[in-house]
């Protein structure tokens, strides 16, 4: 196997990665680009710790080959900045050991991008593939619902202000 060059858009910046085409996106993010917020969990796409957002969808970066994301927009937890979701995760004390949190935040980010007002059931369904061994899953669900409410209130306030 020989290395190839891949151009990716990661957290808004175009980057070049040289690796075998089947190299998992996770390895490129962590080892070549230094983005350590994305975690290695199971390595099989089963736990969600490695989730990132690719073109608006949460994907398991541990089993996503580089060739499949060339030219696509990849967002890691480092690319989010300060968001209501992250604030709500802190406020709800949703991060215990924190290992799974970046994957949960990325899955929830993708959910909130396509559904700005999810029900608790919808949040639970979205986070179903994210494993938390600390038992903080209910807190995470509350945090996502809270973040959606905060963002809805911000949007309503901005619309009210714009209408004046």
PDB file of C-alpha atoms in Angstrom, residues 29-160:
ATOM      1  CA  UNK A  29      -7.356  13.738  12.737  1.00  0.00           C
ATOM      2  CA  UNK A  30      -5.458  12.681  15.839  1.00  0.00           C
ATOM      3  CA  UNK A  31      -2.040  11.676  14.537  1.00  0.00           C
ATOM      4  CA  UNK A  32      -1.469  13.969  11.571  1.00  0.00           C
ATOM      5  CA  UNK A  33      -3.613  17.007  12.375  1.00  0.00           C
ATOM      6  CA  UNK A  34      -3.204  16.948  16.163  1.00  0.00           C
ATOM      7  CA  UNK A  35      -6.936  17.100  16.853  1.00  0.00           C
ATOM      8  CA  UNK A  36      -6.979  14.986  20.002  1.00  0.00           C
ATOM      9  CA  UNK A  37     -10.548  15.822  21.051  1.00  0.00           C
ATOM     10  CA  UNK A  38     -11.875  12.994  18.911  1.00  0.00           C
ATOM     11  CA  UNK A  39     -11.460   9.795  20.933  1.00  0.00           C
ATOM     12  CA  UNK A  40     -10.574   6.249  20.015  1.00  0.00           C
ATOM     13  CA  UNK A  41     -13.152   4.021  21.661  1.00  0.00           C
ATOM     14  CA  UNK A  42     -13.921   0.615  20.247  1.00  0.00           C
ATOM     15  CA  UNK A  43     -12.339   0.978  16.802  1.00  0.00           C
ATOM     16  CA  UNK A  44     -15.347  -0.766  15.287  1.00  0.00           C
ATOM     17  CA  UNK A  45     -17.868   2.053  14.914  1.00  0.00           C
ATOM     18  CA  UNK A  46     -19.943   0.761  17.789  1.00  0.00           C
ATOM     19  CA  UNK A  47     -19.455   3.195  20.701  1.00  0.00           C
ATOM     20  CA  UNK A  48     -19.618   6.703  19.180  1.00  0.00           C
ATOM     21  CA  UNK A  49     -16.591   8.066  21.045  1.00  0.00           C
ATOM     22  CA  UNK A  50     -14.927   8.886  17.730  1.00  0.00           C
ATOM     23  CA  UNK A  51     -17.902  10.660  16.167  1.00  0.00           C
ATOM     24  CA  UNK A  52     -17.298  13.719  14.043  1.00  0.00           C
ATOM     25  CA  UNK A  53     -19.637  15.557  11.680  1.00  0.00           C
ATOM     26  CA  UNK A  54     -19.082  15.063   7.950  1.00  0.00           C
ATOM     27  CA  UNK A  55     -21.245  17.165   5.658  1.00  0.00           C
ATOM     28  CA  UNK A  56     -23.788  17.580   8.448  1.00  0.00           C
ATOM     29  CA  UNK A  57     -23.976  13.920   9.493  1.00  0.00           C
ATOM     30  CA  UNK A  58     -22.422  12.296  12.532  1.00  0.00           C
ATOM     31  CA  UNK A  59     -20.065   9.523  11.455  1.00  0.00           C
ATOM     32  CA  UNK A  60     -17.775   7.104  13.265  1.00  0.00           C
ATOM     33  CA  UNK A  61     -14.334   8.386  12.316  1.00  0.00           C
ATOM     34  CA  UNK A  62     -12.691   5.114  13.405  1.00  0.00           C
ATOM     35  CA  UNK A  63     -14.203   3.211  10.511  1.00  0.00           C
ATOM     36  CA  UNK A  64     -14.489   6.001   7.955  1.00  0.00           C
ATOM     37  CA  UNK A  65     -11.694   5.703   5.365  1.00  0.00           C
ATOM     38  CA  UNK A  66      -9.934   8.840   4.229  1.00  0.00           C
ATOM     39  CA  UNK A  67     -10.909   8.335   0.596  1.00  0.00           C
ATOM     40  CA  UNK A  68     -14.582   8.698   1.538  1.00  0.00           C
ATOM     41  CA  UNK A  69     -14.212  12.176   3.051  1.00  0.00           C
ATOM     42  CA  UNK A  70     -11.973  13.822   0.460  1.00  0.00           C
ATOM     43  CA  UNK A  71     -13.447  17.202  -0.427  1.00  0.00           C
ATOM     44  CA  UNK A  72     -16.067  16.977   2.316  1.00  0.00           C
ATOM     45  CA  UNK A  73     -16.506  19.232   5.338  1.00  0.00           C
ATOM     46  CA  UNK A  74     -15.320  17.580   8.547  1.00  0.00           C
ATOM     47  CA  UNK A  75     -16.078  19.163  11.914  1.00  0.00           C
ATOM     48  CA  UNK A  76     -14.476  17.925  15.117  1.00  0.00           C
ATOM     49  CA  UNK A  77     -15.204  19.025  18.660  1.00  0.00           C
ATOM     50  CA  UNK A  78     -12.358  21.538  18.330  1.00  0.00           C
ATOM     51  CA  UNK A  79     -14.234  23.226  15.494  1.00  0.00           C
ATOM     52  CA  UNK A  80     -17.385  23.967  17.453  1.00  0.00           C
ATOM     53  CA  UNK A  81     -16.245  26.884  19.567  1.00  0.00           C
ATOM     54  CA  UNK A  82     -18.416  27.903  22.503  1.00  0.00           C
ATOM     55  CA  UNK A  83     -21.925  26.621  21.802  1.00  0.00           C
ATOM     56  CA  UNK A  84     -25.122  26.419  23.868  1.00  0.00           C
ATOM     57  CA  UNK A  85     -24.769  22.637  23.663  1.00  0.00           C
ATOM     58  CA  UNK A  86     -21.357  22.620  25.288  1.00  0.00           C
ATOM     59  CA  UNK A  87     -22.535  25.070  27.934  1.00  0.00           C
ATOM     60  CA  UNK A  88     -25.590  22.891  28.637  1.00  0.00           C
ATOM     61  CA  UNK A  89     -23.364  19.798  28.939  1.00  0.00           C
ATOM     62  CA  UNK A  90     -21.394  21.603  31.632  1.00  0.00           C
ATOM     63  CA  UNK A  91     -24.487  23.027  33.359  1.00  0.00           C
ATOM     64  CA  UNK A  92     -26.164  19.607  33.469  1.00  0.00           C
ATOM     65  CA  UNK A  93     -22.937  17.967  34.694  1.00  0.00           C
ATOM     66  CA  UNK A  94     -23.221  15.587  31.777  1.00  0.00           C
ATOM     67  CA  UNK A  95     -19.527  14.806  31.550  1.00  0.00           C
ATOM     68  CA  UNK A  96     -18.278  12.425  34.185  1.00  0.00           C
ATOM     69  CA  UNK A  97     -15.095  10.769  32.945  1.00  0.00           C
ATOM     70  CA  UNK A  98     -15.522  12.721  29.712  1.00  0.00           C
ATOM     71  CA  UNK A  99     -14.229  10.034  27.398  1.00  0.00           C
ATOM     72  CA  UNK A 100     -17.396   9.715  25.332  1.00  0.00           C
ATOM     73  CA  UNK A 101     -18.405  13.364  25.543  1.00  0.00           C
ATOM     74  CA  UNK A 102     -16.819  14.647  22.349  1.00  0.00           C
ATOM     75  CA  UNK A 103     -18.602  11.944  20.370  1.00  0.00           C
ATOM     76  CA  UNK A 104     -21.878  12.715  22.107  1.00  0.00           C
ATOM     77  CA  UNK A 105     -21.466  16.437  21.453  1.00  0.00           C
ATOM     78  CA  UNK A 106     -20.794  15.805  17.767  1.00  0.00           C
ATOM     79  CA  UNK A 107     -23.788  13.483  17.426  1.00  0.00           C
ATOM     80  CA  UNK A 108     -25.993  16.043  19.178  1.00  0.00           C
ATOM     81  CA  UNK A 109     -24.579  18.843  17.023  1.00  0.00           C
ATOM     82  CA  UNK A 110     -25.611  16.962  13.888  1.00  0.00           C
ATOM     83  CA  UNK A 111     -29.051  16.327  15.389  1.00  0.00           C
ATOM     84  CA  UNK A 112     -29.599  19.980  16.323  1.00  0.00           C
ATOM     85  CA  UNK A 113     -28.466  21.113  12.869  1.00  0.00           C
ATOM     86  CA  UNK A 114     -31.225  19.112  11.207  1.00  0.00           C
ATOM     87  CA  UNK A 115     -33.823  19.385  13.999  1.00  0.00           C
ATOM     88  CA  UNK A 116     -33.601  22.545  16.072  1.00  0.00           C
ATOM     89  CA  UNK A 117     -36.327  21.440  18.479  1.00  0.00           C
ATOM     90  CA  UNK A 118     -35.989  17.707  19.074  1.00  0.00           C
ATOM     91  CA  UNK A 119     -38.155  15.884  21.575  1.00  0.00           C
ATOM     92  CA  UNK A 120     -36.543  13.926  24.369  1.00  0.00           C
ATOM     93  CA  UNK A 121     -37.370  10.749  22.439  1.00  0.00           C
ATOM     94  CA  UNK A 122     -35.639  12.080  19.337  1.00  0.00           C
ATOM     95  CA  UNK A 123     -32.566  12.998  21.379  1.00  0.00           C
ATOM     96  CA  UNK A 124     -32.491   9.521  22.935  1.00  0.00           C
ATOM     97  CA  UNK A 125     -32.775   7.936  19.484  1.00  0.00           C
ATOM     98  CA  UNK A 126     -29.967  10.115  18.111  1.00  0.00           C
ATOM     99  CA  UNK A 127     -27.679   9.316  21.039  1.00  0.00           C
ATOM    100  CA  UNK A 128     -28.567   5.629  21.117  1.00  0.00           C
ATOM    101  CA  UNK A 129     -25.289   4.649  19.410  1.00  0.00           C
ATOM    102  CA  UNK A 130     -23.167   6.679  21.839  1.00  0.00           C
ATOM    103  CA  UNK A 131     -22.108   4.583  24.794  1.00  0.00           C
ATOM    104  CA  UNK A 132     -21.474   6.180  28.169  1.00  0.00           C
ATOM    105  CA  UNK A 133     -20.131   3.784  30.727  1.00  0.00           C
ATOM    106  CA  UNK A 134     -20.416   6.371  33.535  1.00  0.00           C
ATOM    107  CA  UNK A 135     -24.203   6.440  33.507  1.00  0.00           C
ATOM    108  CA  UNK A 136     -24.444  10.108  32.537  1.00  0.00           C
ATOM    109  CA  UNK A 137     -26.633   9.391  29.512  1.00  0.00           C
ATOM    110  CA  UNK A 138     -29.786  10.923  31.048  1.00  0.00           C
ATOM    111  CA  UNK A 139     -27.857  14.084  31.887  1.00  0.00           C
ATOM    112  CA  UNK A 140     -26.609  14.261  28.315  1.00  0.00           C
ATOM    113  CA  UNK A 141     -30.143  13.961  26.989  1.00  0.00           C
ATOM    114  CA  UNK A 142     -31.282  16.779  29.305  1.00  0.00           C
ATOM    115  CA  UNK A 143     -28.353  18.892  28.133  1.00  0.00           C
ATOM    116  CA  UNK A 144     -29.238  18.463  24.460  1.00  0.00           C
ATOM    117  CA  UNK A 145     -32.890  19.353  25.104  1.00  0.00           C
ATOM    118  CA  UNK A 146     -31.763  22.365  27.170  1.00  0.00           C
ATOM    119  CA  UNK A 147     -29.394  23.515  24.423  1.00  0.00           C
ATOM    120  CA  UNK A 148     -32.204  23.328  21.878  1.00  0.00           C
ATOM    121  CA  UNK A 149     -34.406  25.489  24.134  1.00  0.00           C
ATOM    122  CA  UNK A 150     -31.608  28.024  24.655  1.00  0.00           C
ATOM    123  CA  UNK A 151     -30.960  28.269  20.935  1.00  0.00           C
ATOM    124  CA  UNK A 152     -34.699  28.613  20.209  1.00  0.00           C
ATOM    125  CA  UNK A 153     -34.944  31.453  22.749  1.00  0.00           C
ATOM    126  CA  UNK A 154     -31.922  33.164  21.175  1.00  0.00           C
ATOM    127  CA  UNK A 155     -33.421  32.848  17.716  1.00  0.00           C
ATOM    128  CA  UNK A 156     -36.771  34.225  18.910  1.00  0.00           C
ATOM    129  CA  UNK A 157     -35.069  37.149  20.652  1.00  0.00           C
ATOM    130  CA  UNK A 158     -33.048  37.941  17.523  1.00  0.00           C
ATOM    131  CA  UNK A 159     -36.179  37.830  15.370  1.00  0.00           C
ATOM    132  CA  UNK A 160     -38.033  40.091  17.809  1.00  0.00           C
TER     133      UNK A 160
END
